[in-house]
Amino acid sequence: MRLKTKIVLLAGFSSVVSVLLMLGMVRKEAAPVIREVHDELFGLAKANVQQIAVDARALCEIAHDTLAARLDQGVAAASKVLADGQPLVGTNASSERTWRGQAFSAGNTADGRSAFAAEVHALTGLDAEVYWLTTANGHSAWVAGSGAPLPGADAEGREPAFMARIRAGETHRDVQSAKGIIRLSDYVPVRSADQTVAGVLRVSLPPEPMTALRAILMGITVGKTGYVWIIDGQGDERGTYVLSKDGAKDGTSLWNETSGSGHYFVRSIISKAAKLKGAAVDFELYDWRNEGETEAREKISAFTYFGPWDWIIGAGTYSDDYFDARRRVERLMARLLKVLGVSGLCVFLLAAGVAMVMGRSMTRPIERMAGVAEVMAGGKLALARKELATLQKTRTGRRLRFRDETHGLAQSFDRMVQALCELVGNVQRSGIQVTSSSTTISAGARQLEAAVAEQAASLTEVSATTRQISATGQELAVTMEGVAGMANDTSRLAAECQLGLRQMEDKMRLLMESTEGISGKLDTISQRTGGISGIVTTITKIADQTNLLSLNAAIEAEKAGEYGVGFSVVAREVRRLADQTAVATLGIDRMVRESNAAVSAGVMEMDQFVDRVRQSIGEAGRLNQTMETIITHVQELGPRFNQALEGMQSQSAGAGQISQALQQLNDAAAGSRGALGEFNEATRHLADAVQRLRRGVANFETE
Amino acid sequence: MRQQRQLWLTFGIGERLFGLCAEHVLEVIPFVTLRAPPAGMPDWMRGVADYHGTLLPVADLSRMAGAPPACDFLSTRIFIVHPPDQPEKMAGLLAERATDTQWVAAKARPVATDNDLPAWTTSLTSDTGIPLALVHLEQLPLFVDWNPIRKGVSGS
């Protein structure tokens, strides 16, 4: 993904995230707000309906008080009228009908009222009657004059329960409430002259349909479509509409009304109302459908119980009237979300646009740098420098506008490429030098190794030769024998040979003695720590001298003509041995294990050699006697032969030394080979490393 | 037997093996320390040797044959020689690998001459089949120009 794209994405992402966060928070907060609004509205609705219910009840109380006041006036007036008449006397039956009969007779007036009733009606407009109390037929009262029973008596004429209080001298106010019609009546005891309760005065207001009150209550609107309703609370008519919406369903019983869920909410209201004290208010939530409405709506009603009239006065309102506000809040919230979304999109687009422009200006130099870095990675340092130069030019031109880190980056790149160029150049040169050096070292090491191997091979030869040297003593003795034989054959020359033989005998004795001391010398040699090179040099010199002697001996033998033929053979053999010794000393044996054996074998061979020499001495002694005649002829030969013998002696001694030194040399050779192997390995590693280095560096083009 | 074969002292120049007839060699001596050659001598002059009190010019056979000068090896030695029948022209010849001898039949015939060989040699084959370039002492520049050299040596 490109850097610019990343910047744009980052800006877009951050703006989108913030907008989404805001949206989420608003969404999350919207529900509580709406709930709060709902609760508040619900509380408001409840308070409203409660207040209206209380107010309606207050209106009823006022109406009731008005009626009661009017009734009180009527009672006072009737009592006055009654008092103006003759006092009531007797309680006997005969007098019952005549007790102030003229005043209480029915039908005395045109409207059928008694004179008393007519007078009271004229005064107050109220109906007033006096009932005669008897005990006949149980406790019953009869209308005085007419004999009609007291209202409220049962079918058998038994008086209502409150009559007991009347008889006790108390007054009673009776309220009849049925289907919205209120009728108040007062019962006042009438006392006879002896102050006994002889009758009862009943003053009644006319049945009051409470039209004005109903009109007022009907006119109250709760909320938008709510209204005040009244139902009967107790008695037979309970649940019956006293006041319905617009009076449409007045008198209809709601006892069996249910809400959609089968809840008898009217019965619930009635049972709740029965428990209310005074002006207390309770609530009921239910579904209600009015006439002309297609479906039921949720409704909340506050209701209170007005005991005197047995009315349950309620004020109901529909939730949707109040919750319309809630819906508006919800719509506002939805709109807010929409606005937020649109503004978020705008912010995103703006941020993306700005990021694109900024990202372009920010990333372009970096992309250029990346291109340069790519070129550098490809090893084209020269091309990278060129591009950096062009880049620097354009950067310089825009320096005033873009004096930021990328400019510094470009300069650093330039410095880096320069340093890299120098470094790569140095490394390339050094690599070549190191390669050639390592090749040289490797070649040298191989040569050295080959030389060591050659030394090792040569050691074998030396070992063999050492043994051969000893064996050669035997050969030499044999040859001497041959010489003696030849001396016999050339008895004429024996005299010349005699001297040489005698000298040879002496030398052989010396040789024998020396050889006998070899074993002791071998022990001392083993203690020596001197380098093999000196010994080898010595051997080589001895071999050289022996060779030289043999050459000269050969020359002399050649010049001696036929007499020297035999000796020239000897000289040649001596030279051959000397040459082999010289060649052998150029190499080194690796056979360590055989060294000690070789030394002891050398000692044994020396012993044998001594024996042979001893025999040779004996033979030489015998030869000496028989070859006196040829001694003079070989006199010239004698000194040289003696010298050869000396060489042989030294050679034998040297052979012992070689055997001893071989072990030390072999150790050194083995160490050298091991070290050379490691050295070769290290050289190969060096060469590999240098090759890799050169390959790595070869990727860079500095020119 | 004497008439049938001759003893040749061999020496080496480069890869080639050369021979000097033992008959004309007085002695072979080690490569002793030489006195410096007199001024104006040819480059093959290695110096002057004191041979039993006689000053002898020592010439480098390798250099004389056009090869690099003989090195100071143990096998590098000086032949004390004189040309046939000219015992007064005694001189030293310095040569490498002067360690061996070869027998050559007296009737041996020269083989095809190698152009690389010096003019004062004849290519032969030894009895043992080894190619050998025999040196004709009298043809050596040393002995051809003997007098000035002798004089220079004596004068030194």
GROMACS .gro file of N, CA and C in nm, chain A residues 537 540-541 543-545 547-548 550-552 554-556 558-562 565 568 572 575 579 640, chain B residues 1-2 5-7 9 22-30 74-75 77 98-103 128:
model
  150
  537THR      N    1   7.214  -3.183   0.751
  537THR     CA    2   7.318  -3.110   0.678
  537THR      C    3   7.451  -3.186   0.686
  540THR      N    4   7.431  -3.479   0.480
  540THR     CA    5   7.437  -3.438   0.339
  540THR      C    6   7.581  -3.405   0.301
  541LYS      N    7   7.646  -3.334   0.393
  541LYS     CA    8   7.786  -3.297   0.363
  541LYS      C    9   7.873  -3.422   0.353
  543ALA      N   10   7.767  -3.718   0.281
  543ALA     CA   11   7.733  -3.786   0.157
  543ALA      C   12   7.798  -3.716   0.040
  544ASP      N   13   7.798  -3.584   0.048
  544ASP     CA   14   7.859  -3.505  -0.058
  544ASP      C   15   8.008  -3.536  -0.070
  545GLN      N   16   8.069  -3.535   0.048
  545GLN     CA   17   8.213  -3.563   0.046
  545GLN      C   18   8.238  -3.706  -0.004
  547ASN      N   19   8.052  -3.871  -0.202
  547ASN     CA   20   8.029  -3.869  -0.347
  547ASN      C   21   8.151  -3.813  -0.418
  548LEU      N   22   8.200  -3.703  -0.360
  548LEU     CA   23   8.318  -3.638  -0.421
  548LEU      C   24   8.436  -3.734  -0.424
  550SER      N   25   8.424  -4.050  -0.412
  550SER     CA   26   8.402  -4.162  -0.503
  550SER      C   27   8.427  -4.119  -0.647
  551LEU      N   28   8.386  -3.992  -0.675
  551LEU     CA   29   8.410  -3.942  -0.810
  551LEU      C   30   8.559  -3.943  -0.841
  552ASN      N   31   8.631  -3.883  -0.744
  552ASN     CA   32   8.776  -3.876  -0.765
  552ASN      C   33   8.837  -4.015  -0.770
  554ALA      N   34   8.685  -4.272  -0.877
  554ALA     CA   35   8.653  -4.326  -1.009
  554ALA      C   36   8.750  -4.273  -1.112
  555ILE      N   37   8.780  -4.142  -1.099
  555ILE     CA   38   8.876  -4.084  -1.194
  555ILE      C   39   9.009  -4.157  -1.184
  556GLU      N   40   9.052  -4.174  -1.057
  556GLU     CA   41   9.181  -4.239  -1.036
  556GLU      C   42   9.177  -4.381  -1.087
  558GLU      N   43   8.991  -4.491  -1.319
  558GLU     CA   44   8.991  -4.486  -1.466
  558GLU      C   45   9.134  -4.471  -1.515
  559LYS      N   46   9.206  -4.384  -1.441
  559LYS     CA   47   9.343  -4.360  -1.485
  559LYS      C   48   9.433  -4.478  -1.453
  560ALA      N   49   9.394  -4.558  -1.355
  560ALA     CA   50   9.473  -4.674  -1.320
  560ALA      C   51   9.457  -4.783  -1.423
  561GLY      N   52   9.367  -4.757  -1.517
  561GLY     CA   53   9.350  -4.853  -1.624
  561GLY      C   54   9.288  -4.980  -1.572
  562GLU      N   55   9.339  -5.090  -1.621
  562GLU     CA   56   9.278  -5.216  -1.585
  562GLU      C   57   9.287  -5.242  -1.437
  565VAL      N   58   8.988  -5.105  -1.250
  565VAL     CA   59   8.850  -5.140  -1.286
  565VAL      C   60   8.771  -5.185  -1.163
  568SER      N   61   8.705  -4.910  -0.936
  568SER     CA   62   8.605  -4.814  -0.989
  568SER      C   63   8.465  -4.865  -0.961
  572ARG      N   64   8.203  -4.667  -0.749
  572ARG     CA   65   8.068  -4.638  -0.802
  572ARG      C   66   7.960  -4.676  -0.699
  575ARG      N   67   7.957  -4.431  -0.432
  575ARG     CA   68   7.891  -4.309  -0.478
  575ARG      C   69   7.738  -4.329  -0.481
  579ASP      N   70   7.493  -4.111  -0.287
  579ASP     CA   71   7.384  -4.039  -0.355
  579ASP      C   72   7.250  -4.070  -0.291
  640ARG      N   73   9.290  -4.351  -0.060
  640ARG     CA   74   9.153  -4.315  -0.098
  640ARG      C   75   9.053  -4.415  -0.040
  704MET      N   76   8.888  -5.381  -2.272
  704MET     CA   77   8.782  -5.313  -2.197
  704MET      C   78   8.804  -5.164  -2.196
  705ARG      N   79   8.923  -5.127  -2.180
  705ARG     CA   80   8.956  -4.985  -2.177
  705ARG      C   81   8.928  -4.919  -2.310
  708ARG      N   82   8.514  -4.868  -2.379
  708ARG     CA   83   8.426  -4.764  -2.323
  708ARG      C   84   8.504  -4.664  -2.240
  709GLN      N   85   8.444  -4.546  -2.228
  709GLN     CA   86   8.510  -4.437  -2.157
  709GLN      C   87   8.422  -4.393  -2.041
  710LEU      N   88   8.492  -4.348  -1.934
  710LEU     CA   89   8.420  -4.298  -1.817
  710LEU      C   90   8.398  -4.148  -1.832
  712LEU      N   91   8.237  -3.807  -1.651
  712LEU     CA   92   8.182  -3.743  -1.530
  712LEU      C   93   8.066  -3.653  -1.576
  725ALA      N   94   8.655  -3.840  -1.814
  725ALA     CA   95   8.733  -3.852  -1.691
  725ALA      C   96   8.882  -3.847  -1.719
  726GLU      N   97   8.916  -3.880  -1.842
  726GLU     CA   98   9.056  -3.883  -1.880
  726GLU      C   99   9.122  -3.747  -1.864
  727HIS      N  100   9.044  -3.642  -1.888
  727HIS     CA  101   9.099  -3.506  -1.883
  727HIS      C  102   9.068  -3.437  -1.752
  728VAL      N  103   9.005  -3.507  -1.659
  728VAL     CA  104   8.972  -3.446  -1.531
  728VAL      C  105   9.076  -3.489  -1.429
  729LEU      N  106   9.141  -3.392  -1.370
  729LEU     CA  107   9.242  -3.423  -1.271
  729LEU      C  108   9.176  -3.457  -1.139
  730GLU      N  109   9.081  -3.374  -1.105
  730GLU     CA  110   9.017  -3.395  -0.975
  730GLU      C  111   8.884  -3.317  -0.973
  731VAL      N  112   8.797  -3.365  -0.890
  731VAL     CA  113   8.673  -3.290  -0.866
  731VAL      C  114   8.683  -3.233  -0.724
  732ILE      N  115   8.668  -3.103  -0.712
  732ILE     CA  116   8.679  -3.042  -0.579
  732ILE      C  117   8.546  -2.971  -0.548
  733PRO      N  118   8.522  -2.951  -0.422
  733PRO     CA  119   8.397  -2.879  -0.385
  733PRO      C  120   8.400  -2.736  -0.436
  777LEU      N  121   7.547  -2.818  -0.280
  777LEU     CA  122   7.654  -2.913  -0.245
  777LEU      C  123   7.697  -2.990  -0.369
  778SER      N  124   7.598  -3.010  -0.460
  778SER     CA  125   7.629  -3.087  -0.581
  778SER      C  126   7.700  -3.002  -0.686
  780ARG      N  127   8.005  -2.838  -0.818
  780ARG     CA  128   8.149  -2.866  -0.792
  780ARG      C  129   8.237  -2.812  -0.905
  801ALA      N  130   7.723  -3.223  -1.030
  801ALA     CA  131   7.844  -3.296  -1.067
  801ALA      C  132   7.864  -3.407  -0.966
  802THR      N  133   7.779  -3.512  -0.973
  802THR     CA  134   7.781  -3.614  -0.870
  802THR      C  135   7.789  -3.754  -0.927
  803ASP      N  136   7.787  -3.771  -1.058
  803ASP     CA  137   7.774  -3.906  -1.110
  803ASP      C  138   7.871  -3.929  -1.226
  804THR      N  139   7.877  -4.054  -1.266
  804THR     CA  140   7.959  -4.089  -1.383
  804THR      C  141   7.875  -4.173  -1.476
  805GLN      N  142   7.913  -4.176  -1.599
  805GLN     CA  143   7.845  -4.260  -1.699
  805GLN      C  144   7.952  -4.324  -1.787
  806TRP      N  145   7.921  -4.445  -1.826
  806TRP     CA  146   8.007  -4.513  -1.923
  806TRP      C  147   7.950  -4.489  -2.060
  831THR      N  148   7.391  -4.687  -2.060
  831THR     CA  149   7.265  -4.718  -1.995
  831THR      C  150   7.148  -4.647  -2.062
   0.00000   0.00000   0.00000
